[in-house]
Tab-separated table of C-alpha atoms in Angstrom:
chain	number	residue	atom	x	y	z
I	1	GLY	CA	64.719	29.379	-2.613
I	2	VAL	CA	62.940	27.769	-5.482
I	3	LEU	CA	64.057	27.253	-9.203
I	4	ASP	CA	61.699	26.043	-11.928
I	5	GLY	CA	64.141	25.395	-14.647
I	6	ASN	CA	64.253	24.701	-18.458
I	7	ARG	CA	67.958	22.907	-18.631
I	8	ASN	CA	68.538	22.029	-22.172
I	9	GLY	CA	65.018	22.332	-23.237
I	10	GLY	CA	63.711	20.102	-20.528
I	11	ASN	CA	61.665	20.285	-17.129
I	12	GLU	CA	64.631	20.516	-14.721
I	13	PRO	CA	66.115	21.466	-12.691
I	14	ARG	CA	63.127	21.904	-10.253
I	15	ILE	CA	64.489	22.483	-6.827
I	16	VAL	CA	63.696	23.755	-3.375
I	17	GLU	CA	66.839	25.065	-1.502
I	18	LEU	CA	66.569	25.274	2.284
I	19	TYR	CA	69.145	27.025	4.577
I	20	ALA	CA	69.486	26.140	8.354
I	21	VAL	CA	69.490	29.174	10.419
I	22	ARG	CA	70.056	26.963	13.425
I	23	ASP	CA	71.351	23.439	14.212
I	24	ILE	CA	68.806	20.902	13.040
I	25	PRO	CA	69.762	17.550	14.783
I	26	ASN	CA	66.632	15.812	13.195
I	27	LEU	CA	65.332	16.651	9.849
I	28	SER	CA	62.732	14.055	10.477
I	29	LEU	CA	60.519	16.734	12.260
I	30	TYR	CA	60.478	18.742	9.388
I	31	GLY	CA	58.206	18.407	6.038
I	32	LEU	CA	57.767	20.163	2.791
I	33	ASP	CA	54.600	20.468	0.620
I	34	ILE	CA	54.247	21.451	-2.970
I	35	ALA	CA	50.688	22.634	-3.184
I	36	LEU	CA	49.961	21.890	-6.794
I	37	ASP	CA	48.228	24.221	-8.760
I	38	GLY	CA	46.303	26.208	-6.031
I	39	THR	CA	45.523	23.305	-3.922
I	40	ASN	CA	45.540	24.117	-0.302
I	41	SER	CA	48.570	22.786	1.638
I	42	THR	CA	47.698	21.398	5.105
I	43	ASN	CA	50.387	18.628	5.729
I	44	PRO	CA	53.801	18.003	4.260
I	45	ASP	CA	54.203	15.527	1.284
I	46	TYR	CA	57.406	14.201	2.935
I	47	CYS	CA	59.349	14.611	6.124
I	48	LEU	CA	62.699	15.764	5.083
I	49	GLY	CA	64.731	13.554	7.105
I	50	CYS	CA	63.133	10.131	6.025
I	51	GLY	CA	63.495	8.025	3.103
I	52	TRP	CA	64.130	9.047	-0.466
I	53	ALA	CA	61.145	7.279	-1.951
I	54	ASN	CA	58.963	6.936	1.179
I	55	ASN	CA	57.851	8.718	4.254
I	56	ASN	CA	59.134	6.179	6.854
I	57	PRO	CA	60.628	8.016	9.988
I	58	THR	CA	62.716	4.920	10.920
I	59	SER	CA	65.215	5.762	8.198
I	60	PRO	CA	68.381	7.337	9.046
I	61	VAL	CA	68.143	10.736	10.697
I	62	THR	CA	69.421	13.305	8.541
I	63	SER	CA	70.737	16.645	10.212
I	64	LEU	CA	71.774	20.140	9.187
I	65	GLN	CA	74.239	22.379	10.991
I	66	LYS	CA	73.554	26.086	11.113
I	67	GLY	CA	74.750	27.555	7.646
I	68	GLN	CA	74.065	24.593	5.714
I	69	TYR	CA	72.094	24.314	2.977
I	70	MET	CA	69.563	21.346	1.454
I	71	LEU	CA	68.525	20.980	-1.955
I	72	VAL	CA	65.421	19.251	-2.593
I	73	SER	CA	64.658	17.758	-6.019
I	74	TYR	CA	61.146	16.600	-6.717
I	75	ARG	CA	61.896	14.663	-10.003
I	76	GLU	CA	64.289	12.102	-11.543
I	77	TRP	CA	66.930	13.992	-13.507
I	78	LEU	CA	67.862	13.351	-17.060
I	79	ASN	CA	70.363	10.749	-17.230
I	80	ASN	CA	70.679	10.468	-13.279
I	81	GLN	CA	72.219	13.645	-13.145
I	82	HIS	CA	72.528	15.509	-9.708
I	83	PRO	CA	71.070	18.763	-9.340
I	84	SER	CA	74.560	20.211	-8.781
I	85	ALA	CA	75.017	19.692	-12.566
I	86	PHE	CA	72.723	22.842	-13.290
I	87	PHE	CA	75.015	24.736	-10.789
I	88	ASP	CA	78.210	23.747	-12.972
I	89	ASN	CA	79.155	21.269	-10.172
I	90	THR	CA	80.047	24.260	-7.940
I	91	ILE	CA	77.658	22.819	-5.411
I	92	PRO	CA	78.460	19.208	-4.493
I	93	GLY	CA	75.977	16.566	-3.972
I	94	SER	CA	77.231	16.478	-0.336
I	95	SER	CA	79.671	18.609	1.229
I	96	ILE	CA	80.436	20.729	4.291
I	97	ASN	CA	78.070	23.273	3.212
I	98	HIS	CA	75.239	21.334	1.105
I	99	LYS	CA	73.317	18.303	1.433
I	100	SER	CA	70.827	16.857	-1.240
I	101	GLN	CA	67.515	14.960	-0.855
I	102	ARG	CA	65.663	13.505	-3.687
I	103	PHE	CA	62.123	12.281	-3.523
I	104	SER	CA	60.474	10.014	-6.255
I	105	ARG	CA	57.261	11.629	-6.569
I	106	ASN	CA	55.352	13.114	-9.457
I	107	ASN	CA	54.530	15.925	-7.120
I	108	HIS	CA	57.005	18.513	-8.098
I	109	ILE	CA	56.986	21.931	-8.788
I	110	SER	CA	56.008	23.809	-11.866
I	111	GLY	CA	56.615	27.336	-11.270
I	112	ASN	CA	53.293	28.233	-10.219
I	113	ASP	CA	52.891	26.071	-6.640
I	114	PRO	CA	53.204	27.336	-3.340
I	115	ILE	CA	55.848	25.648	-1.436
I	116	VAL	CA	55.147	25.140	2.469
I	117	LEU	CA	57.679	24.197	5.221
I	118	TYR	CA	56.420	22.204	8.344
I	119	GLU	CA	57.766	21.318	11.653
I	120	ARG	CA	56.625	18.936	14.277
I	121	GLU	CA	57.787	18.542	17.938
I	122	THR	CA	57.985	14.571	17.874
I	123	ILE	CA	57.919	11.935	15.195
I	124	GLY	CA	54.127	11.084	14.542
I	125	GLY	CA	53.305	14.464	15.869
I	126	THR	CA	51.072	17.143	14.422
I	127	TYR	CA	52.924	19.329	11.880
I	128	THR	CA	52.690	23.068	12.228
I	129	GLN	CA	53.440	25.504	9.115
I	130	ILE	CA	56.673	27.582	9.785
I	131	ASP	CA	57.318	29.081	6.355
I	132	ILE	CA	55.990	29.509	2.956
I	133	PHE	CA	56.809	30.698	-0.539
I	134	GLY	CA	53.762	31.837	-2.629
I	135	VAL	CA	50.125	32.002	-1.633
I	136	ASN	CA	48.609	28.791	0.004
I	137	GLY	CA	45.509	27.786	-1.926
I	138	GLN	CA	46.396	30.140	-5.022
I	139	ASN	CA	47.496	29.010	-8.411
I	140	GLY	CA	50.282	31.192	-9.241
I	141	THR	CA	50.045	31.269	-12.876
I	142	GLY	CA	49.961	35.111	-13.873
I	143	GLN	CA	50.483	36.077	-10.274
I	144	SER	CA	53.325	38.486	-8.929
I	145	TRP	CA	54.947	35.382	-7.338
I	146	GLU	CA	55.025	33.045	-10.279
I	147	TYR	CA	58.493	31.486	-10.913
I	148	THR	CA	57.794	29.448	-14.145
I	149	ASP	CA	61.101	28.796	-15.772
I	150	GLY	CA	62.563	31.026	-13.346
I	151	LEU	CA	63.595	31.415	-9.644
I	152	SER	CA	63.125	32.996	-6.456
I	153	TYR	CA	65.000	33.270	-3.334
I	154	ARG	CA	64.775	35.039	0.012
I	155	LYS	CA	66.500	38.465	0.250
I	156	TYR	CA	69.410	38.602	2.530
I	157	GLY	CA	68.181	39.557	6.151
I	158	MET	CA	64.465	38.428	5.623
I	159	THR	CA	63.298	35.502	8.123
I	160	SER	CA	60.955	32.753	7.801
I	161	SER	CA	57.069	33.546	7.823
I	162	THR	CA	53.943	31.664	7.585
I	163	VAL	CA	52.528	34.471	5.480
I	164	PHE	CA	53.905	35.233	2.197
I	165	SER	CA	55.297	38.481	1.188
I	166	LEU	CA	56.690	39.167	-2.203
I	167	ASN	CA	59.035	42.071	-0.739
I	168	ASP	CA	60.842	39.413	1.109
I	169	TRP	CA	61.971	37.704	-2.256
I	170	LYS	CA	63.973	38.217	-5.172
I	171	MET	CA	62.063	37.197	-8.285
I	172	CYS	CA	63.210	36.064	-11.774
I	173	LYS	CA	60.426	34.733	-13.791
I	174	GLY	CA	61.421	33.162	-17.045
I	175	CYS	CA	65.024	33.819	-16.639
I	176	VAL	CA	66.077	30.170	-17.310
I	177	ASP	CA	63.448	29.791	-20.206
I	178	ASN	CA	65.974	29.359	-23.094
I	179	GLY	CA	67.142	25.690	-22.612
I	180	LEU	CA	70.261	26.910	-20.583
I	181	SER	CA	72.639	24.051	-19.836
I	182	SER	CA	73.954	25.552	-16.452
I	183	ASN	CA	73.166	28.384	-13.919
I	184	SER	CA	76.169	30.499	-15.064
I	185	ALA	CA	74.716	31.018	-18.504
I	186	ALA	CA	71.603	32.399	-16.954
I	187	GLN	CA	70.735	36.247	-17.340
I	188	ASN	CA	70.000	36.275	-13.557
I	189	PRO	CA	71.923	33.229	-11.983
I	190	TYR	CA	70.674	31.699	-8.737
């Protein structure tokens, strides 16, 4: 899922949520790209199991077990708050079901950006696209998949796809556009 929030009138949270459909012993084989404002994504910004502020695959390997979630935040949070603060701390920073990763980079989602998930067979290998939200190469402003100050998450039973289909996603554009302090205060909570 994706969330482009407007918490307390700010530009956070901005989160990508990933769900492991199988055990993933080495997240360094996966990468995520935010295709800013209609740029065409061909490679990830970062590998998911690498360091927070770099793309160094020698960093400790991060893994996910089947059924676990990973929250990926692409900006520093106000007052160094954790992304779970928006979720009323019901999603802890690291628990049996949730892990978090934060990247210090200006390339963060803004509600009109496609998000592309990649996988490679080996460290240093070539990435292949395995999933997408939005239309690669298209700025989402005014498009049916725009999620500015809102959220979207994959409908139950839908699986990953390299071709985006709006019918696979629940959309809520503008539903966190009133400076909400938490997810539970939203008209359509995540």
